[in-house]
């Protein structure tokens, strides 16, 4: 069954690279595009899988701050593993995908709207409002910073001339990444990943990478080798004191995780990965906010997880996260079969684009047919009464 296109954080339709266009040409092109053309573009399944995988990691990242888990006693060893392999490893993936999604969305917006930047500004505004509400439950949430960075970093980048945009954004992104690593992480890393992702999403590079697994494998081997060297040359204390090392390892490990998933999608594990992670990724916005609501509810019911195990509550927390993921996979799969989009994704799409011309036309036809049916019923009733 063909599903309607859904919007999630960093998601977009597949489109080819756009040629340099004049604003008037863009307006004429938008007017000539049929609704079927706008809805017929398939999704990039690999991005959904990676996004769903990252969402599971982010759930683990949010666990300690929401429950206030410490690092004393038996929790120390567990926390060290968490700090080295989870913390600052999954938000870079999400940030990178957000940039790629914006690049794909920008290509779509230029074809779909005569005022594409206004549509994307509405998109970011909605994300910022939702993020502000989300921060009431989770102060460390990412939606509001992402929305602000999108408005300040990504939207202005769209004014760069087409022939220069991808090269300029890559260079600026790499510079920001270097600054972010040197200063121990933070918003500079997010902005850098946004810009690099934007350039990849708005060019043909993404298609090239996805169709050449050998190049993906080379990138993964290099990232893994650098990660191993980084861990072998430092200890846990050194990595925590020198946050630039931790930030650099975070980016390298994020790339390693991405490559590992992409390569697994080339194996028989593809069916399992798509069935588990793709539904999560397609409903990433709804699942991200929904997981926070569930965690906060569990915290209110059981505020002290430490009493459930001898690892400071981390084992109990992992069990809770696993249960949330299982529930969300099942709910997302069933929801998408019925509706095709997550509830927040549907609202996000409506705010961005408004109602599609096809939908408005279909509803006008439905109302016209209903009026015709009502007139026929009235005529039939009058004829019957005369007889």
PDB file of N, CA, C and O in Angstrom, residues 11-38:
ATOM      1  N   UNK A  11      13.603  14.842   7.723  1.00  0.00           N
ATOM      2  CA  UNK A  11      13.121  14.033   6.614  1.00  0.00           C
ATOM      3  C   UNK A  11      12.639  14.892   5.478  1.00  0.00           C
ATOM      4  O   UNK A  11      12.246  16.028   5.647  1.00  0.00           O
ATOM      5  N   UNK A  12      12.693  14.349   4.271  1.00  0.00           N
ATOM      6  CA  UNK A  12      12.233  15.067   3.098  1.00  0.00           C
ATOM      7  C   UNK A  12      12.064  14.105   1.959  1.00  0.00           C
ATOM      8  O   UNK A  12      12.448  12.961   2.021  1.00  0.00           O
ATOM      9  N   UNK A  13      11.475  14.613   0.859  1.00  0.00           N
ATOM     10  CA  UNK A  13      11.350  13.828  -0.352  1.00  0.00           C
ATOM     11  C   UNK A  13      12.703  13.722  -1.040  1.00  0.00           C
ATOM     12  O   UNK A  13      13.571  14.552  -0.869  1.00  0.00           O
ATOM     13  N   UNK A  14      12.852  12.671  -1.876  1.00  0.00           N
ATOM     14  CA  UNK A  14      14.031  12.594  -2.727  1.00  0.00           C
ATOM     15  C   UNK A  14      13.818  13.522  -3.905  1.00  0.00           C
ATOM     16  O   UNK A  14      12.812  13.470  -4.579  1.00  0.00           O
ATOM     17  N   UNK A  15      14.792  14.358  -4.161  1.00  0.00           N
ATOM     18  CA  UNK A  15      14.746  15.178  -5.363  1.00  0.00           C
ATOM     19  C   UNK A  15      16.136  15.248  -5.922  1.00  0.00           C
ATOM     20  O   UNK A  15      17.126  15.083  -5.208  1.00  0.00           O
ATOM     21  N   UNK A  16      16.247  15.521  -7.190  1.00  0.00           N
ATOM     22  CA  UNK A  16      17.551  15.681  -7.794  1.00  0.00           C
ATOM     23  C   UNK A  16      18.079  17.073  -7.551  1.00  0.00           C
ATOM     24  O   UNK A  16      17.371  17.965  -7.108  1.00  0.00           O
ATOM     25  N   UNK A  17      19.355  17.315  -7.831  1.00  0.00           N
ATOM     26  CA  UNK A  17      19.916  18.640  -7.672  1.00  0.00           C
ATOM     27  C   UNK A  17      19.195  19.643  -8.548  1.00  0.00           C
ATOM     28  O   UNK A  17      18.866  19.385  -9.695  1.00  0.00           O
ATOM     29  N   UNK A  18      18.964  20.825  -8.011  1.00  0.00           N
ATOM     30  CA  UNK A  18      18.256  21.867  -8.760  1.00  0.00           C
ATOM     31  C   UNK A  18      19.254  22.730  -9.498  1.00  0.00           C
ATOM     32  O   UNK A  18      20.333  23.034  -9.025  1.00  0.00           O
ATOM     33  N   UNK A  19      18.878  23.147 -10.686  1.00  0.00           N
ATOM     34  CA  UNK A  19      19.710  24.081 -11.426  1.00  0.00           C
ATOM     35  C   UNK A  19      19.486  25.481 -10.899  1.00  0.00           C
ATOM     36  O   UNK A  19      18.518  25.771 -10.207  1.00  0.00           O
ATOM     37  N   UNK A  20      20.365  26.371 -11.254  1.00  0.00           N
ATOM     38  CA  UNK A  20      20.200  27.760 -10.859  1.00  0.00           C
ATOM     39  C   UNK A  20      18.919  28.298 -11.471  1.00  0.00           C
ATOM     40  O   UNK A  20      18.667  28.138 -12.660  1.00  0.00           O
ATOM     41  N   UNK A  21      18.114  28.927 -10.655  1.00  0.00           N
ATOM     42  CA  UNK A  21      16.821  29.403 -11.123  1.00  0.00           C
ATOM     43  C   UNK A  21      16.608  30.844 -10.713  1.00  0.00           C
ATOM     44  O   UNK A  21      17.093  31.300  -9.683  1.00  0.00           O
ATOM     45  N   UNK A  22      15.855  31.524 -11.516  1.00  0.00           N
ATOM     46  CA  UNK A  22      15.399  32.865 -11.195  1.00  0.00           C
ATOM     47  C   UNK A  22      14.126  32.754 -10.376  1.00  0.00           C
ATOM     48  O   UNK A  22      13.346  31.823 -10.574  1.00  0.00           O
ATOM     49  N   UNK A  23      13.866  33.685  -9.424  1.00  0.00           N
ATOM     50  CA  UNK A  23      12.651  33.601  -8.626  1.00  0.00           C
ATOM     51  C   UNK A  23      11.393  33.528  -9.457  1.00  0.00           C
ATOM     52  O   UNK A  23      10.457  32.812  -9.132  1.00  0.00           O
ATOM     53  N   UNK A  24      11.335  34.265 -10.565  1.00  0.00           N
ATOM     54  CA  UNK A  24      10.136  34.205 -11.396  1.00  0.00           C
ATOM     55  C   UNK A  24       9.987  32.835 -12.035  1.00  0.00           C
ATOM     56  O   UNK A  24       8.878  32.323 -12.203  1.00  0.00           O
ATOM     57  N   UNK A  25      11.133  32.218 -12.406  1.00  0.00           N
ATOM     58  CA  UNK A  25      11.074  30.868 -12.961  1.00  0.00           C
ATOM     59  C   UNK A  25      10.580  29.888 -11.922  1.00  0.00           C
ATOM     60  O   UNK A  25       9.831  28.958 -12.219  1.00  0.00           O
ATOM     61  N   UNK A  26      11.021  30.071 -10.684  1.00  0.00           N
ATOM     62  CA  UNK A  26      10.575  29.197  -9.605  1.00  0.00           C
ATOM     63  C   UNK A  26       9.075  29.295  -9.419  1.00  0.00           C
ATOM     64  O   UNK A  26       8.383  28.293  -9.221  1.00  0.00           O
ATOM     65  N   UNK A  27       8.550  30.521  -9.458  1.00  0.00           N
ATOM     66  CA  UNK A  27       7.107  30.702  -9.292  1.00  0.00           C
ATOM     67  C   UNK A  27       6.341  30.024 -10.407  1.00  0.00           C
ATOM     68  O   UNK A  27       5.331  29.362 -10.172  1.00  0.00           O
ATOM     69  N   UNK A  28       6.831  30.185 -11.664  1.00  0.00           N
ATOM     70  CA  UNK A  28       6.135  29.536 -12.776  1.00  0.00           C
ATOM     71  C   UNK A  28       6.221  28.030 -12.670  1.00  0.00           C
ATOM     72  O   UNK A  28       5.273  27.311 -12.969  1.00  0.00           O
ATOM     73  N   UNK A  29       7.392  27.513 -12.221  1.00  0.00           N
ATOM     74  CA  UNK A  29       7.535  26.064 -12.079  1.00  0.00           C
ATOM     75  C   UNK A  29       6.603  25.538 -11.013  1.00  0.00           C
ATOM     76  O   UNK A  29       5.993  24.479 -11.159  1.00  0.00           O
ATOM     77  N   UNK A  30       6.490  26.282  -9.902  1.00  0.00           N
ATOM     78  CA  UNK A  30       5.604  25.843  -8.824  1.00  0.00           C
ATOM     79  C   UNK A  30       4.162  25.796  -9.301  1.00  0.00           C
ATOM     80  O   UNK A  30       3.398  24.904  -8.922  1.00  0.00           O
ATOM     81  N   UNK A  31       3.774  26.765 -10.135  1.00  0.00           N
ATOM     82  CA  UNK A  31       2.397  26.792 -10.607  1.00  0.00           C
ATOM     83  C   UNK A  31       2.103  25.656 -11.566  1.00  0.00           C
ATOM     84  O   UNK A  31       0.969  25.206 -11.702  1.00  0.00           O
ATOM     85  N   UNK A  32       3.168  25.161 -12.246  1.00  0.00           N
ATOM     86  CA  UNK A  32       2.953  24.116 -13.236  1.00  0.00           C
ATOM     87  C   UNK A  32       3.070  22.715 -12.678  1.00  0.00           C
ATOM     88  O   UNK A  32       2.769  21.749 -13.365  1.00  0.00           O
ATOM     89  N   UNK A  33       3.538  22.569 -11.435  1.00  0.00           N
ATOM     90  CA  UNK A  33       3.716  21.245 -10.847  1.00  0.00           C
ATOM     91  C   UNK A  33       2.371  20.719 -10.389  1.00  0.00           C
ATOM     92  O   UNK A  33       1.640  21.396  -9.679  1.00  0.00           O
ATOM     93  N   UNK A  34       2.069  19.520 -10.763  1.00  0.00           N
ATOM     94  CA  UNK A  34       0.795  18.923 -10.360  1.00  0.00           C
ATOM     95  C   UNK A  34       0.909  18.306  -8.993  1.00  0.00           C
ATOM     96  O   UNK A  34       1.998  17.942  -8.559  1.00  0.00           O
ATOM     97  N   UNK A  35      -0.194  18.157  -8.253  1.00  0.00           N
ATOM     98  CA  UNK A  35      -0.150  17.538  -6.948  1.00  0.00           C
ATOM     99  C   UNK A  35       0.428  16.140  -6.990  1.00  0.00           C
ATOM    100  O   UNK A  35       1.126  15.726  -6.073  1.00  0.00           O
ATOM    101  N   UNK A  36       0.151  15.406  -8.043  1.00  0.00           N
ATOM    102  CA  UNK A  36       0.689  14.051  -8.129  1.00  0.00           C
ATOM    103  C   UNK A  36       2.198  14.067  -8.181  1.00  0.00           C
ATOM    104  O   UNK A  36       2.875  13.204  -7.613  1.00  0.00           O
ATOM    105  N   UNK A  37       2.777  15.081  -8.879  1.00  0.00           N
ATOM    106  CA  UNK A  37       4.236  15.182  -8.937  1.00  0.00           C
ATOM    107  C   UNK A  37       4.825  15.428  -7.571  1.00  0.00           C
ATOM    108  O   UNK A  37       5.897  14.941  -7.230  1.00  0.00           O
ATOM    109  N   UNK A  38       4.117  16.221  -6.748  1.00  0.00           N
ATOM    110  CA  UNK A  38       4.639  16.587  -5.444  1.00  0.00           C
ATOM    111  C   UNK A  38       4.555  15.436  -4.464  1.00  0.00           C
ATOM    112  O   UNK A  38       5.335  15.351  -3.531  1.00  0.00           O
TER     113      UNK A  38
END
